[in-house]
PDB file of C-alpha atoms in Angstrom:
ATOM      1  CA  UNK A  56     -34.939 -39.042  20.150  1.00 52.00           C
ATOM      2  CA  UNK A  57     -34.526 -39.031  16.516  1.00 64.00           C
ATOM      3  CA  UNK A  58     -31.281 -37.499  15.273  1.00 72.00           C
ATOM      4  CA  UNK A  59     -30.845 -33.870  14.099  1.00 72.00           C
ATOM      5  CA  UNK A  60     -29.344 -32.716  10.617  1.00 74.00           C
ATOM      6  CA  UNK A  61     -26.549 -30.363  11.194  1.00 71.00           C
ATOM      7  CA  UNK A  62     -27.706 -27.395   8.616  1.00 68.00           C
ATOM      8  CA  UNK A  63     -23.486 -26.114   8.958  1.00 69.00           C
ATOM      9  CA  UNK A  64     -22.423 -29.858   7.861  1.00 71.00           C
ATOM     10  CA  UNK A  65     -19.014 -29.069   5.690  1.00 73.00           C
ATOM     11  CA  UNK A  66     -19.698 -30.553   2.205  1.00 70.00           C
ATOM     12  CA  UNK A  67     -16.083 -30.066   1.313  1.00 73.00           C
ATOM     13  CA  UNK A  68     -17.729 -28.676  -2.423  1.00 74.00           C
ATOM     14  CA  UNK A  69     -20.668 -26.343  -3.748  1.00 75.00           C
ATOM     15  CA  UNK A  70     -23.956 -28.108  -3.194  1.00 73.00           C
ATOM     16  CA  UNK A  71     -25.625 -26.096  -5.619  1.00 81.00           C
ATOM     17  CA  UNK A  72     -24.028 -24.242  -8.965  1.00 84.00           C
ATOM     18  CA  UNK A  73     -24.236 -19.912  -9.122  1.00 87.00           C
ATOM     19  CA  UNK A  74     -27.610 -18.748 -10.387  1.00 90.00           C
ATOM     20  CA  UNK A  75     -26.964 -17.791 -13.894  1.00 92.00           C
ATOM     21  CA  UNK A  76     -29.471 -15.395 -14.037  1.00 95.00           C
ATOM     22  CA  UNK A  77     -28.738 -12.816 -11.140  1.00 95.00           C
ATOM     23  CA  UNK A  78     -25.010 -12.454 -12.581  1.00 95.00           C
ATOM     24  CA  UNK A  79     -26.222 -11.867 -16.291  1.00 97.00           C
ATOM     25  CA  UNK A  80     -28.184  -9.365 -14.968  1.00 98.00           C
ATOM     26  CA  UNK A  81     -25.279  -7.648 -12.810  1.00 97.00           C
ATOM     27  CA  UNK A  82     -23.352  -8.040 -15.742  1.00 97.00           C
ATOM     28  CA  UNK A  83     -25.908  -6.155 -18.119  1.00 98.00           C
ATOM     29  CA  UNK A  84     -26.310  -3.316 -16.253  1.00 98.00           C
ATOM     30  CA  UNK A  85     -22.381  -2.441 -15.545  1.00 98.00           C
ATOM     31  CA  UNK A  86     -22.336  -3.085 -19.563  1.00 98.00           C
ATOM     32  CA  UNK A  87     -24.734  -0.503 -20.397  1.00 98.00           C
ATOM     33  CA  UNK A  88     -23.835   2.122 -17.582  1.00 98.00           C
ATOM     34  CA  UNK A  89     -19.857   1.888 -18.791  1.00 98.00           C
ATOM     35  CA  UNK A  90     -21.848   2.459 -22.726  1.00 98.00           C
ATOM     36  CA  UNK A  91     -23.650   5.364 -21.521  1.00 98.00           C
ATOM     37  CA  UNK A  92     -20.558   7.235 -19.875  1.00 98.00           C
ATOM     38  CA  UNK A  93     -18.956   6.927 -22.609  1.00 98.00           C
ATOM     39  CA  UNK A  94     -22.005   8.301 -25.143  1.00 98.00           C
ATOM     40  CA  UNK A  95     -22.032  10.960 -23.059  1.00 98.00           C
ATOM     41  CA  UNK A  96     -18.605  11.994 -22.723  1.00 97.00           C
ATOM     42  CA  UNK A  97     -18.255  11.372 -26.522  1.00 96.00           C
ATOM     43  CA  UNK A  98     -20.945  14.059 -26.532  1.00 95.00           C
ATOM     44  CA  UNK A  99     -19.159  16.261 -24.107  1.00 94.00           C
ATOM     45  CA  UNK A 100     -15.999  16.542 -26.026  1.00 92.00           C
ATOM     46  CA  UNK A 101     -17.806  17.153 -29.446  1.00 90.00           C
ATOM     47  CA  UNK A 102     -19.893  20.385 -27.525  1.00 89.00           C
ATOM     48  CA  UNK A 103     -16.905  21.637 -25.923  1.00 87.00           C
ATOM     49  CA  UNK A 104     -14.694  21.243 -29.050  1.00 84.00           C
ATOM     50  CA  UNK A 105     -17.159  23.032 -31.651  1.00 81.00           C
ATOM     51  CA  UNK A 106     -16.969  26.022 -28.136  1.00 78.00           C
ATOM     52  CA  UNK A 107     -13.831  26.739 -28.805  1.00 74.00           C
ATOM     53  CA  UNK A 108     -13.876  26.249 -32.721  1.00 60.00           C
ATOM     54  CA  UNK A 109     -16.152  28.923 -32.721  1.00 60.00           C
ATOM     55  CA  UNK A 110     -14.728  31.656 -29.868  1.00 68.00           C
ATOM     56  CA  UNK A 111     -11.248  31.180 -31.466  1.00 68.00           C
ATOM     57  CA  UNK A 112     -10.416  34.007 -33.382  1.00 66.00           C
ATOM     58  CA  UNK A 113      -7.969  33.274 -36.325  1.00 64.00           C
ATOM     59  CA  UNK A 114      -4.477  34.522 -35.510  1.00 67.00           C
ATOM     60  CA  UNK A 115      -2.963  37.133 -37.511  1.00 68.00           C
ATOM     61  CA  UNK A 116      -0.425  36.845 -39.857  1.00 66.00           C
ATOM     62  CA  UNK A 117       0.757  40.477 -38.908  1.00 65.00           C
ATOM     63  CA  UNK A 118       1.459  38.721 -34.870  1.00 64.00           C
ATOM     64  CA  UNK A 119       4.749  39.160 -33.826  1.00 66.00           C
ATOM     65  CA  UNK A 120       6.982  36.233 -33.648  1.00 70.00           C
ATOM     66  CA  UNK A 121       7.805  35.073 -29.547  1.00 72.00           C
ATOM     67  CA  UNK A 122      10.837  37.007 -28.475  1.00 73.00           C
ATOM     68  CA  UNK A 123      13.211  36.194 -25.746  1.00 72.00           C
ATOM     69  CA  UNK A 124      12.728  37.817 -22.039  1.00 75.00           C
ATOM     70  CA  UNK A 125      15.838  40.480 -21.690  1.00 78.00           C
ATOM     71  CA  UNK A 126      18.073  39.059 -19.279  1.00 78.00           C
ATOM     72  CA  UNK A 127      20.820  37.250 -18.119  1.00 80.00           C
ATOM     73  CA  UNK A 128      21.103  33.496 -19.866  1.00 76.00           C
ATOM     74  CA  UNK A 129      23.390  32.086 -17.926  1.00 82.00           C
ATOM     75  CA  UNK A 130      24.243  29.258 -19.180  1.00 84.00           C
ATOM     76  CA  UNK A 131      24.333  29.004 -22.896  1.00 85.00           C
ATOM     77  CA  UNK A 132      25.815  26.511 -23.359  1.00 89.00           C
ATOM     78  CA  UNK A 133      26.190  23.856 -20.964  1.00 90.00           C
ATOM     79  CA  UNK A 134      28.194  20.879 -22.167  1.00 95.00           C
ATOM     80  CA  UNK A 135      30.967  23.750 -23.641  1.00 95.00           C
ATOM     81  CA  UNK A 136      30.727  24.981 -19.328  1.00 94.00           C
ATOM     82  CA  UNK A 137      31.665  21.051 -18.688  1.00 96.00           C
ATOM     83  CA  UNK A 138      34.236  20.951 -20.882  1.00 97.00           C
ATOM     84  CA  UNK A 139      35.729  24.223 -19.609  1.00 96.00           C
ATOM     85  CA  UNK A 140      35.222  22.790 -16.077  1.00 96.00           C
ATOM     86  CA  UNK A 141      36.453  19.584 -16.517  1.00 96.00           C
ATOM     87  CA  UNK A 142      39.893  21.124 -18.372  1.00 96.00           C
ATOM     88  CA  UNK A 143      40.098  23.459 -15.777  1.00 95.00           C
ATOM     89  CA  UNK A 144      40.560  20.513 -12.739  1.00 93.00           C
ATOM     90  CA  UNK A 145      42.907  18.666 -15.105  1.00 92.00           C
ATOM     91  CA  UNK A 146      45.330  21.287 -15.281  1.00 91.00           C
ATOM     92  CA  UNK A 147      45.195  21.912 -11.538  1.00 89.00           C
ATOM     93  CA  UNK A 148      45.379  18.200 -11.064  1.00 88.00           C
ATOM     94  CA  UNK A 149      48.282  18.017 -13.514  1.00 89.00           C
ATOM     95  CA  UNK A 150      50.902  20.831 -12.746  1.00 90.00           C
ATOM     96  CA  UNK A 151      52.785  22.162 -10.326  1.00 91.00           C
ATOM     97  CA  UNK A 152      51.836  24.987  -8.217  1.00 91.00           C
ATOM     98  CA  UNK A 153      51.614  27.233  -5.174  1.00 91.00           C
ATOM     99  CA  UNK A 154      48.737  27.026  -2.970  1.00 90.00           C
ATOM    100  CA  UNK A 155      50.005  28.950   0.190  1.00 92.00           C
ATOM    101  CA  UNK A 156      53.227  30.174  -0.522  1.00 92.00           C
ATOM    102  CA  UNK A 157      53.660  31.931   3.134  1.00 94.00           C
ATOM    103  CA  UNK A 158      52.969  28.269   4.536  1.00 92.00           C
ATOM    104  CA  UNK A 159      55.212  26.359   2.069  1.00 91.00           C
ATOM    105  CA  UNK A 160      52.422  24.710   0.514  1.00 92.00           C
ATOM    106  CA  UNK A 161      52.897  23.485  -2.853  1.00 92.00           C
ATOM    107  CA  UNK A 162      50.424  21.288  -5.314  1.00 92.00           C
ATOM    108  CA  UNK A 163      52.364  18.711  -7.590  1.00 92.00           C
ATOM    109  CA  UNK A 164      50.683  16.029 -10.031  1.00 92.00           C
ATOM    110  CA  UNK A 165      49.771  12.990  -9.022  1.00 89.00           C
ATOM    111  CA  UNK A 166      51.453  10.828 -10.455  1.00 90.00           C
ATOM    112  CA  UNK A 167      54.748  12.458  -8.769  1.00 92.00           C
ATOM    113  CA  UNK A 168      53.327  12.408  -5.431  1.00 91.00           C
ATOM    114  CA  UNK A 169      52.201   8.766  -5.865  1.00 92.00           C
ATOM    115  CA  UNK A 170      56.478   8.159  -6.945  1.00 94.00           C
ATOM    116  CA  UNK A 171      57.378  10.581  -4.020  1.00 93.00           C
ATOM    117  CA  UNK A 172      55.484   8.672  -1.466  1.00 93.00           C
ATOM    118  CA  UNK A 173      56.967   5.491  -2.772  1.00 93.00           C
ATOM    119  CA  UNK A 174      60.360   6.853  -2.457  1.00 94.00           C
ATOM    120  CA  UNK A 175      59.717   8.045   1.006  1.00 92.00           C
ATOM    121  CA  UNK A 176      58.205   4.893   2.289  1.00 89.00           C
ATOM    122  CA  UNK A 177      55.173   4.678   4.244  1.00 87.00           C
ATOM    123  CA  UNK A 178      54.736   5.048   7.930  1.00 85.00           C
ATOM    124  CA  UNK A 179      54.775   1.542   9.401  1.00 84.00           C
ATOM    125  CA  UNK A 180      53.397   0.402  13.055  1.00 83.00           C
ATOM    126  CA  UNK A 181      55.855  -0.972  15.621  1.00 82.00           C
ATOM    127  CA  UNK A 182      55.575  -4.894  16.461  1.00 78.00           C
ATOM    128  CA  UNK A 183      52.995  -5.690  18.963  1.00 72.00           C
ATOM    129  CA  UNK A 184      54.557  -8.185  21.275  1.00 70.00           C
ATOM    130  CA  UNK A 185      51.569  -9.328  23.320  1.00 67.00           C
ATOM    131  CA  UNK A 186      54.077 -10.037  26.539  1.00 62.00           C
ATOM    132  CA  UNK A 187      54.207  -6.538  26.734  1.00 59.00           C
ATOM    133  CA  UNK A 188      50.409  -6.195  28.529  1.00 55.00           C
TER     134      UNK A 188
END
């Protein structure tokens, strides 16, 4: 028997190079498609611009200027609000003061709390003896 060529043999590389002339070609044709969308958007804007040019009525110089919707603005001024805010929680933060007097419940600053609490000492956990299981 005489001995069969394998046409799937694995060449490892490109036995022949790309055909130059199918991929100019390709290559043309998106070029000149891409040229022509843009001609013709190019013409698009230029008709649609000289529309409105010409429906466009010049304004006049009697128009009255925008005004303001009546209503509530309510908030004018925002970072003077922050500022009022923010001195607003440091004075509660920072003084001493009632906040349910029937209960006995005061507010103090922090920084007296933080001395009181040293002063007091904090709550400690008794020894865990581990013969006591």
């Amino acid at each position: 028997m005489s001995e069969q060529k394998d046409p799937h043999k694995n060449y490892g590389y490109e036995v022949t190079d790309a055909r130059f002339k199918p991929i100019f070609i390709a290559g043309l044709m998106l070029f000149s498609v891409v040229a022509l969308a843009l001609v013709f958007i190019y013409g698009l804007f230029g008709f649609f611009g000289s529309m409105r040019a010409d429906k466009m009525a010049p304004s006049s110089p009697l128009a009255m200027e925008r005004q303001l919707p009546d209503g509530p603005r309510l908030q004018v001024d925002p970072n003077l609000d922050w500022q009022i805010f923010n001195a607003r929680q440091d004075s509660v933060l920072n003084s001493a003061g009632w906040v349910v007097r029937e209960a006995g419940v005061v507010r103090i600053p922090i920084e007296r709390a933080m001395q009181i609490a040293l002063q007091r000492g904090f709550p400690v956990r008794p020894d865990y003896d581990e013969d006591e299981k």
